[in-house]
Short mmCIF file of C-alpha atoms and ligand atoms in Angstrom, two decimals:
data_model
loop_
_atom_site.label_atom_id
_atom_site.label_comp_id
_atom_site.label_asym_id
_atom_site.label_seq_id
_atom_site.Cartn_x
_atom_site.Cartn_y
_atom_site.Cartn_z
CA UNK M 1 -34.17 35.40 -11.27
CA UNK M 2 -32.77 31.82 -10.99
CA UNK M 3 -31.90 30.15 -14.24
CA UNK M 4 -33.78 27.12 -14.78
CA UNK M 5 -31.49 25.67 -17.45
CA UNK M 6 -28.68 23.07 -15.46
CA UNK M 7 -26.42 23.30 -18.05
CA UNK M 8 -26.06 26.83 -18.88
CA UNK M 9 -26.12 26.93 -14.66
CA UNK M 10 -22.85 25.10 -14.91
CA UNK M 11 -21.62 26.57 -18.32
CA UNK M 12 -21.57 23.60 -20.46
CA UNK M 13 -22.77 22.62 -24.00
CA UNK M 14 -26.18 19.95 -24.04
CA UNK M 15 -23.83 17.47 -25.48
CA UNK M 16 -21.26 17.91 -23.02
CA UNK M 17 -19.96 14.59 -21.56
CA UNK M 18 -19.61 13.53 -18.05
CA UNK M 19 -16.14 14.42 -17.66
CA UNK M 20 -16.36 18.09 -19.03
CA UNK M 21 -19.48 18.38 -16.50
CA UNK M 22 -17.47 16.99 -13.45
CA UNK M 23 -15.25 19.93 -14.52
CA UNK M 24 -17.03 22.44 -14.87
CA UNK M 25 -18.80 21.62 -11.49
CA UNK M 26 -15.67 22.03 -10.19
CA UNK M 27 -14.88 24.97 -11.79
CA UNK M 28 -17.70 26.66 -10.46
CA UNK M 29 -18.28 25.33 -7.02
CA UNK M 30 -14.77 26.59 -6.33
CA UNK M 31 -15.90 30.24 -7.60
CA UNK M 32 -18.75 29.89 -5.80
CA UNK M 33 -17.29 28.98 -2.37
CA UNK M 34 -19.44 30.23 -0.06
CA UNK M 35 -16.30 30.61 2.06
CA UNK M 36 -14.60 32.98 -0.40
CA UNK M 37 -17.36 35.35 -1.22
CA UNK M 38 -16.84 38.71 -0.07
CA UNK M 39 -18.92 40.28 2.61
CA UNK M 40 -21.36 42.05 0.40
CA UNK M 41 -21.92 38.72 -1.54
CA UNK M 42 -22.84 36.14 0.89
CA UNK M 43 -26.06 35.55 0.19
CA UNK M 44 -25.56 35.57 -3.56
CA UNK M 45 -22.68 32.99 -2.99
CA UNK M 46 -24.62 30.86 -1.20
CA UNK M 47 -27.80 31.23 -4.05
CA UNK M 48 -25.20 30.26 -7.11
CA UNK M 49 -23.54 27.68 -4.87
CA UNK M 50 -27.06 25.23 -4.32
CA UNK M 51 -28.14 26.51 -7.98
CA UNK M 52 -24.71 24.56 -8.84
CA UNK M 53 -25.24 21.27 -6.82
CA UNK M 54 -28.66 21.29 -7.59
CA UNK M 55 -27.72 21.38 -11.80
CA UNK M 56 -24.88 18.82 -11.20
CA UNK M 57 -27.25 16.40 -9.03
CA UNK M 58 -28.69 15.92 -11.94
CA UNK M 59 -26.62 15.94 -14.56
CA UNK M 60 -24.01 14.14 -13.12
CA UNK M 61 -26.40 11.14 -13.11
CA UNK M 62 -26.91 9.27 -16.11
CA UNK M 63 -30.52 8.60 -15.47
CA UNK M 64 -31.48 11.47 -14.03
CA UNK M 65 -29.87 13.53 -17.11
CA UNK M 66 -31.57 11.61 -19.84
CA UNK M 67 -34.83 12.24 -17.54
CA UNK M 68 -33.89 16.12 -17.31
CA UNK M 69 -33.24 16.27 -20.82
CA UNK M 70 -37.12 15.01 -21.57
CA UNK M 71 -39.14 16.39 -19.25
CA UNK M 72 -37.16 19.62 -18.20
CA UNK M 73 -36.08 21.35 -15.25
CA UNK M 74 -39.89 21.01 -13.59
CA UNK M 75 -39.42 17.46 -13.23
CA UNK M 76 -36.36 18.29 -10.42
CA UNK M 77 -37.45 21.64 -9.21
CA UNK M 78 -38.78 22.23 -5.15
CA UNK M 79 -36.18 19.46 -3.97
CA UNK M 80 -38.49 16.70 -4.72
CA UNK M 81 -37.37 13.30 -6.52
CA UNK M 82 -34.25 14.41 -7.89
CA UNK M 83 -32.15 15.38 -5.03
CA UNK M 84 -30.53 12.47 -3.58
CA UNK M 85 -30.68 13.49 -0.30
CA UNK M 86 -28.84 16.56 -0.54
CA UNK M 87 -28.98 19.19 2.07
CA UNK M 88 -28.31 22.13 1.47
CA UNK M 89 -29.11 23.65 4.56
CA UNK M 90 -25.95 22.38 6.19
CA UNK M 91 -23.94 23.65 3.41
CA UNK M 92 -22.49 26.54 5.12
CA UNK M 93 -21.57 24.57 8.50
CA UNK M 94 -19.88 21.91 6.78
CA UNK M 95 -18.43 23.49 4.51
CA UNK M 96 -14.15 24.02 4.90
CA UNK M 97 -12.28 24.58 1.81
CA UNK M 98 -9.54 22.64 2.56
CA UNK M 99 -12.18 19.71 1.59
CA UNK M 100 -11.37 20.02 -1.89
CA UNK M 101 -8.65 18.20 -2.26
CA UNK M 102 -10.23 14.74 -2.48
CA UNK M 103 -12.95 16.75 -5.15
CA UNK M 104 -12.71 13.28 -7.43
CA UNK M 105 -13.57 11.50 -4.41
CA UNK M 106 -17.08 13.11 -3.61
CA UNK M 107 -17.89 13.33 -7.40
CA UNK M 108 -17.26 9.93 -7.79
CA UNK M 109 -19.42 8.74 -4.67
CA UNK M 110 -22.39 11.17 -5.42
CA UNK M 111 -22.31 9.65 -9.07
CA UNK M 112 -21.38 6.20 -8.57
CA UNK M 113 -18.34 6.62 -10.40
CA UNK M 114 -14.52 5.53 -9.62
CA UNK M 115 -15.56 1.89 -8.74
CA UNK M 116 -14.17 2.36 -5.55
CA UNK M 117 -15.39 -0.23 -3.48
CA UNK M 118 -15.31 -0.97 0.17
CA UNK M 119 -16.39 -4.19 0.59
CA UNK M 120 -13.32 -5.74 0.94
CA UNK M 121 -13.29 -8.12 -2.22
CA UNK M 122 -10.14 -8.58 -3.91
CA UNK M 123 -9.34 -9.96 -6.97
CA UNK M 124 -7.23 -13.38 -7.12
CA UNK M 125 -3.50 -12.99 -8.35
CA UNK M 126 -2.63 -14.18 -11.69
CA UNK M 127 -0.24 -17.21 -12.11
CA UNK M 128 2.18 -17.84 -14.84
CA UNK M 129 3.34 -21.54 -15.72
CA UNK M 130 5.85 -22.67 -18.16
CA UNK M 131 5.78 -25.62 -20.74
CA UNK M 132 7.64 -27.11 -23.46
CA UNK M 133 5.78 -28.91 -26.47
CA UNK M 134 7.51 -30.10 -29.34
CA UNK M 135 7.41 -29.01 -32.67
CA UNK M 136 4.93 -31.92 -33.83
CA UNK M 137 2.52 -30.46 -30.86
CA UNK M 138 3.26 -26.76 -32.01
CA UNK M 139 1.77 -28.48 -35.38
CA UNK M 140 -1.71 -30.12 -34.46
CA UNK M 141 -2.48 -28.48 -31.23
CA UNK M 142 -2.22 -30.63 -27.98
CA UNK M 143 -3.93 -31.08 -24.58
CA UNK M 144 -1.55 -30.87 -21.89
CA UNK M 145 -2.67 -31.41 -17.66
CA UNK M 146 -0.20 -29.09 -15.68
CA UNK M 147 0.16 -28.92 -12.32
CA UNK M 148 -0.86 -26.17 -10.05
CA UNK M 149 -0.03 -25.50 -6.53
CA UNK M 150 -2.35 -22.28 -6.45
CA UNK M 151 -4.53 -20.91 -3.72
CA UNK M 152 -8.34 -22.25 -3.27
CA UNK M 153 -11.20 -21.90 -1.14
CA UNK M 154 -10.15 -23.70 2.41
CA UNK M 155 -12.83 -26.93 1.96
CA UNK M 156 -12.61 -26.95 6.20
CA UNK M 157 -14.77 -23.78 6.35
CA UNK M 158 -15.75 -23.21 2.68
CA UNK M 159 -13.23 -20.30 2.58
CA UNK M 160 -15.31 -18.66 5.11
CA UNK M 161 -12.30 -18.60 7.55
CA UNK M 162 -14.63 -20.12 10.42
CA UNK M 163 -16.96 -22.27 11.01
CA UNK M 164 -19.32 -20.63 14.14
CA UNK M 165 -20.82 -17.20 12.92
CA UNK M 166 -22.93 -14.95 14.56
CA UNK M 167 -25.70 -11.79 13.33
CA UNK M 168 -23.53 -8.87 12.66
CA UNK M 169 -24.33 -6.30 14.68
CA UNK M 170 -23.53 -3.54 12.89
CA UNK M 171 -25.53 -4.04 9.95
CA UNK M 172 -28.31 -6.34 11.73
CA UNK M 173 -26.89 -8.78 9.78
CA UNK M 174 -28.68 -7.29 6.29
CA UNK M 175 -24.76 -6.90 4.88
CA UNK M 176 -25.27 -2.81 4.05
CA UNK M 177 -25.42 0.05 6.08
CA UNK M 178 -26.23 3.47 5.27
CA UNK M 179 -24.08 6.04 5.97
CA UNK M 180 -24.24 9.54 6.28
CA UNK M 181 -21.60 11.13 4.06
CA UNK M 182 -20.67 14.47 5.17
CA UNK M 183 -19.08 16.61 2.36
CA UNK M 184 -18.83 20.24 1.15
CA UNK M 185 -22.04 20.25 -0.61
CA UNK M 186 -23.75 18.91 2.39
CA UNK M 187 -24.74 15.72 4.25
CA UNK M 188 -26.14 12.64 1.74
CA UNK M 189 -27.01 9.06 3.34
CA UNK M 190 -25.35 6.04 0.76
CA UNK M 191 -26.12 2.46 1.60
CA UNK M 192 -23.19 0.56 0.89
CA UNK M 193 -21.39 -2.83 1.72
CA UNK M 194 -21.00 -3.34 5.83
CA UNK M 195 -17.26 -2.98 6.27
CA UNK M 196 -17.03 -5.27 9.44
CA UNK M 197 -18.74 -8.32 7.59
CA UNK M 198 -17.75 -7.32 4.47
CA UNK M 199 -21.13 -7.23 3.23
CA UNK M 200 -22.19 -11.13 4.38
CA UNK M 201 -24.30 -10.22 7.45
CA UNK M 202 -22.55 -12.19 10.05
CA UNK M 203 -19.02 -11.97 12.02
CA UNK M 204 -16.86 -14.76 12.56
CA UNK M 205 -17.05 -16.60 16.11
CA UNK M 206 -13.82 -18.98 15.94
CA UNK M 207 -11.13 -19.19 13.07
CA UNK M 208 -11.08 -22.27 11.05
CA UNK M 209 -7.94 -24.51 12.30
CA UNK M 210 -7.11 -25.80 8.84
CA UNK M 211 -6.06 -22.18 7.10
CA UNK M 212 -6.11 -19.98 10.37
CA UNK M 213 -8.72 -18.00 9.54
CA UNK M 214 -7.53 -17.11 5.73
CA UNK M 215 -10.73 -19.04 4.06
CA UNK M 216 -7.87 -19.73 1.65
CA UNK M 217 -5.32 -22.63 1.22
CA UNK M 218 -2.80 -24.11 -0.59
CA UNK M 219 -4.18 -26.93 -3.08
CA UNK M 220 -2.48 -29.06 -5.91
CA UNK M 221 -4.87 -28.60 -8.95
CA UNK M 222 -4.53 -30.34 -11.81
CA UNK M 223 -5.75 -28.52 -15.38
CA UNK M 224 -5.78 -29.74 -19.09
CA UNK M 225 -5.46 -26.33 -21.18
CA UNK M 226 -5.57 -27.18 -24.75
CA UNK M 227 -3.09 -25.58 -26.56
CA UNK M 228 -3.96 -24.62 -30.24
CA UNK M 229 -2.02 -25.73 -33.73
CA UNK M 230 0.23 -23.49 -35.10
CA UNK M 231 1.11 -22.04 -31.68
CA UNK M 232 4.85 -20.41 -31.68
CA UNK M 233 7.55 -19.77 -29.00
CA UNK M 234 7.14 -17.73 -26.17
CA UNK M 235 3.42 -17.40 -26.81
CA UNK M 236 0.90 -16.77 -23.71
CA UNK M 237 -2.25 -18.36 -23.68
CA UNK M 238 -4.56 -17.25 -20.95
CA UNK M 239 -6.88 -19.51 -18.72
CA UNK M 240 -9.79 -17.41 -16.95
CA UNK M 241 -10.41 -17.77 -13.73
CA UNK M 242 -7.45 -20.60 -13.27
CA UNK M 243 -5.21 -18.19 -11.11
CA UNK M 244 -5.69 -18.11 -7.51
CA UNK M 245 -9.04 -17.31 -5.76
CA UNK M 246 -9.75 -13.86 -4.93
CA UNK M 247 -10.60 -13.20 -1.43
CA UNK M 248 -13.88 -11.91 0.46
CA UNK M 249 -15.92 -12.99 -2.58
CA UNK M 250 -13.36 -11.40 -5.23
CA UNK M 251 -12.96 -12.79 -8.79
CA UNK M 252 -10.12 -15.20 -9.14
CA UNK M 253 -6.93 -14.08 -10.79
CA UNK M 254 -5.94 -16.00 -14.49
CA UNK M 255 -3.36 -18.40 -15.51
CA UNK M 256 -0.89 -17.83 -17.94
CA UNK M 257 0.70 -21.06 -19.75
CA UNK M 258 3.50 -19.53 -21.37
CA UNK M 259 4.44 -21.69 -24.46
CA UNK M 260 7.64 -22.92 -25.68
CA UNK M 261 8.51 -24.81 -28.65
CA UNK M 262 11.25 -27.20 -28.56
CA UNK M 263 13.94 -27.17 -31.18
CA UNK M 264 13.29 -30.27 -33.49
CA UNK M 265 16.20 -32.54 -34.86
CA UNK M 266 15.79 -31.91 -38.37
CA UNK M 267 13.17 -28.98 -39.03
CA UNK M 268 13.90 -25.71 -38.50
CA UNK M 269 10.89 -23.35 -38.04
CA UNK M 270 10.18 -19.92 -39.76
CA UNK M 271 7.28 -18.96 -38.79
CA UNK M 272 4.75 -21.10 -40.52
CA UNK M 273 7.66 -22.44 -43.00
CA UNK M 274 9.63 -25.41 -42.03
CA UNK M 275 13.21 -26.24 -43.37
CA UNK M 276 14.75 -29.19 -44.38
CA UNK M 277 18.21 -30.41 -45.40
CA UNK M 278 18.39 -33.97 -46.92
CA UNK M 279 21.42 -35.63 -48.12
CA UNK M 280 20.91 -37.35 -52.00
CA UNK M 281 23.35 -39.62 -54.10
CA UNK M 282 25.11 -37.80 -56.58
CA UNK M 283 23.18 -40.24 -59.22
CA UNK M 284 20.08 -39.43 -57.55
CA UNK M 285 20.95 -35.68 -58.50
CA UNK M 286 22.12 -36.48 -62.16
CA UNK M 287 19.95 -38.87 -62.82
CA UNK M 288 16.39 -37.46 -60.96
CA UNK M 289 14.48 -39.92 -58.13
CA UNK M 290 11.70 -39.79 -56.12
CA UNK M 291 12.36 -39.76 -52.64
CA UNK M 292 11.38 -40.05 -49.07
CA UNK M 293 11.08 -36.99 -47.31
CA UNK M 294 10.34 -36.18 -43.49
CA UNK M 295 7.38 -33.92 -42.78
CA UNK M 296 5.67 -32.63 -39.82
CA UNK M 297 2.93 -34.63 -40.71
CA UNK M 298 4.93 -38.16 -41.14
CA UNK M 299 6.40 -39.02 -44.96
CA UNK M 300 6.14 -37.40 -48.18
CA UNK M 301 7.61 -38.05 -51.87
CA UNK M 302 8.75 -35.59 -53.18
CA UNK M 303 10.36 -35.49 -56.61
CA UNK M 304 14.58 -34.87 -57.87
CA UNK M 305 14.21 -33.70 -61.46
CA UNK M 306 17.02 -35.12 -63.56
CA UNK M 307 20.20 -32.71 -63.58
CA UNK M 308 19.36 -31.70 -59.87
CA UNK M 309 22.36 -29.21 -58.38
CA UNK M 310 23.49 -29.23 -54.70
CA UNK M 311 22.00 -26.97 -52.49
CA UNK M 312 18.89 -26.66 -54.52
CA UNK M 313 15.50 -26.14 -52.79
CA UNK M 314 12.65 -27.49 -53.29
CA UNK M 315 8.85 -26.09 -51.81
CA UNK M 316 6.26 -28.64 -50.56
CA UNK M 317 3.54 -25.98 -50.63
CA UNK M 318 0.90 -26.46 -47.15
CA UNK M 319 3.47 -29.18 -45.42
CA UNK M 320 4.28 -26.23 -43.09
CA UNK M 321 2.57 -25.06 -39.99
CA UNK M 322 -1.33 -24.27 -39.86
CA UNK M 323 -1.85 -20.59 -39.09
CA UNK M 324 -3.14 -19.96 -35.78
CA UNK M 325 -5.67 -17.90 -36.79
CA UNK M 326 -6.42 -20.82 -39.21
CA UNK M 327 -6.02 -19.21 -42.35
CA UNK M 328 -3.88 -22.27 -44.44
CA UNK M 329 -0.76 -23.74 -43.59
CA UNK M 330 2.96 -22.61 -44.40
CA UNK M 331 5.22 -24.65 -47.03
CA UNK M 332 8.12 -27.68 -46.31
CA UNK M 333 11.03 -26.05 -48.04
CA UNK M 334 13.48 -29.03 -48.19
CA UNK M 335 17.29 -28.38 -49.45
CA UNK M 336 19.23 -30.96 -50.82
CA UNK M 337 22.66 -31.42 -50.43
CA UNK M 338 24.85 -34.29 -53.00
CA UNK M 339 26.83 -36.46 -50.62
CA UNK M 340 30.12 -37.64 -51.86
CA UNK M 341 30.57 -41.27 -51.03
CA UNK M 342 33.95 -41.97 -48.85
CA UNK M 343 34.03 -45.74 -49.35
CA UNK M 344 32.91 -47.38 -52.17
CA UNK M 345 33.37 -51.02 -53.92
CA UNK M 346 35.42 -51.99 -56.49
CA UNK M 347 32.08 -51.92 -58.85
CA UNK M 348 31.40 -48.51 -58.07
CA UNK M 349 34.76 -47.70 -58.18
CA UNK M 350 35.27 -48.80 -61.60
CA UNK M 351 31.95 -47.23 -62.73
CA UNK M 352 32.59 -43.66 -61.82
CA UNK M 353 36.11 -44.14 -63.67
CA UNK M 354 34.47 -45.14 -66.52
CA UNK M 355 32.35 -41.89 -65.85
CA UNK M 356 35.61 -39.62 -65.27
CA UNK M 357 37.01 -40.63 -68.69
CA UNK M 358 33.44 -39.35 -70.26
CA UNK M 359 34.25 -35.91 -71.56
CA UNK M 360 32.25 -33.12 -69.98
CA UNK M 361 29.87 -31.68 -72.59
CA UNK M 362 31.16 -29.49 -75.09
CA UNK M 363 29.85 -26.24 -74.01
CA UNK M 364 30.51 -26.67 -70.33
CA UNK M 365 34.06 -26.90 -70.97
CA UNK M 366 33.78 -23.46 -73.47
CA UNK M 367 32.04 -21.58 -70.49
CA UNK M 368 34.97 -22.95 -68.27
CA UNK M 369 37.47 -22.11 -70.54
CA UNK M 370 35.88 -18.91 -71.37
CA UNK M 371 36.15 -20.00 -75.29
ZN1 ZN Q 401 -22.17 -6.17 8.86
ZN1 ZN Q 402 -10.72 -22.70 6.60
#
């Protein structure tokens, strides 16, 4: 009595997935080898062996599953819609064991699966360029036009690779040809791409003088790639589609502008922080001022309390970098550093003597003193 149910035919759960079906084909098409079945068992070999391709016909296909799954084994039965051209009365002629060693290979082309194409097409290659922006750039985001020298469609022949073209003749110029496939589980026609045209229906007469035949040559190209605020070192930013062409109708490859952000003169960058030193007058520090600071974004004030000390740092919250991801800016932290004058007039001279006979306050000199 055959059993109607595919998947208990090939052992596997209702929910199995494609993989776990592909292997348990496997599993039991090399059991049920008609090759390796003993004398006695021929013909039962044989029975299991179509019972198995017919089951994984169908449930190796996505559509034909989901169809199985509604309407039941009578909607494949008697060889009728479901069978893909599968014959199974070639099975034992074709069959040779030794077959199974490219197993992936037939699963894949009954199902569709594996991408493997032969039509030829071949992605572009990728390119890489190299730029330096400064840190003011790195800050608002720039446009920069860089210079490729990257592979193109010849213009001569439209990357054709000639210009005089005649029918193919293998496919009648239609671009697909079926083929009959044999393989252990018998002989299926696939139409697929024409390998001599490469799927485009007619063969090339003459080679185009300009890129000997290649379709493809050499161009300058020039392309403005915007480059986004807040961008750091070493970054890659990719460009699709800017790498070379690919050829026989295959995609083009990308560009990669990697990014790298000059040191700057007087900000040094962490992260989205910047830092600052700036020099002040040792009255500016005792005394508190408002000064001029340098920021990304041009000048800022920013204020010296009275009593300031050396090396103290001050934040200028959001005068950093913008995140790239845009989410607020970092902080300016600026350090100040009290500059000790080496020439000075008489005035000031006289004025900072007056200061040195000033005692230092009382409790400065008890802390110093330890009193
Ligand atoms: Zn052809
Ligand atoms: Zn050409």
């Amino acid at each position: 009595m055959t059993n109607k149910d595919y998947y208990e035919r090939l052992g596997v759960e209702k929910s199995a997935t494609k993989e776990q079906i592909k292997k348990a084909f496997k599993k039991k098409a090399l059991k049920y080898h008609p090759d390796r079945a003993p004398e006695d068992k021929k013909k039962e070999y044989e029975e299991k062996f179509k019972e198995i391709n017919e089951a994984v016909s169908v449930l190796g296909d996505e559509k034909k599953r989901q169809q199985y799954d509604q309407f039941g084994p009578d909607a494949f039965q008697g060889g009728g819609a479901g069978h893909q051209g599968f014959d199974f009365s070639d099975v034992m002629s074709q069959f040779r064991s030794g077959s199974f060693g490219n197993f992936d290979d037939i699963f894949d082309s009954l199902f569709g699966g594996g991408g493997r194409r032969r039509s030829g097409a071949r992605r572009g290659s990728d390119l890489a360029y190299e730029t330096e922006i400064t840190l003011e750039d790195a800050a608002h985001g720039t446009k920069q036009e860089i210079q490729l020298n990257k592979l193109e469609h010849c213009p001569e022949c439209s990357g054709e690779g000639a210009t005089k073209f005649e029918s193919c003749h293998h496919c009648h110029g239609s671009g697909y040809m079926k083929r009959t496939q044999r393989t252990p589980f018998g002989l299926f026609q696939q139409t697929g791409p024409c390998p001599y045209c490469h799927s485009k229906g007619k063969l090339p007469q003459d080679s185009c003088k300009k890129c000997s035949g290649e379709g493809l040559v050499r161009k300058k190209k020039k392309i403005e790639v915007t480059i986004p605020a807040g961008v750091e070192s070493g970054m890659r930013l990719r460009v699709r589609g800017e790498g070379e062409v690919g050829s026989n109708n295959g995609p083009s490859g990308d560009l990669y502008v990697i990014i790298y952000v000059k040191d700057h003169q007087y900000f040094q960058r962490d992260e989205q922080d910047l830092h600052l030193t700036v020099p002040i007058s040792f009255t500016q520090a005792t005394l508190g001022d408002e000064i001029e600071v340098p920021t990304i974004d041009g000048k800022a004030s920013l204020k010296i309390p009275e009593g300031t000390a050396s090396e103290t740092v001050f934040r200028m919250r959001g005068k950093g970098l913008p995140d790239l991801r845009g989410s607020g800016s970092g902080d300016q932290m600026v350090k100040v550093q009290i500059t000790v004058p080496k020439k000075l007039t008489k005035k000031q001279k006289d004025l900072i003597k007056q200061l040195k006979e000033e005692k230092p306050s009382k409790s400065f000199l008890k802390k110093m003193l330890g009193i």
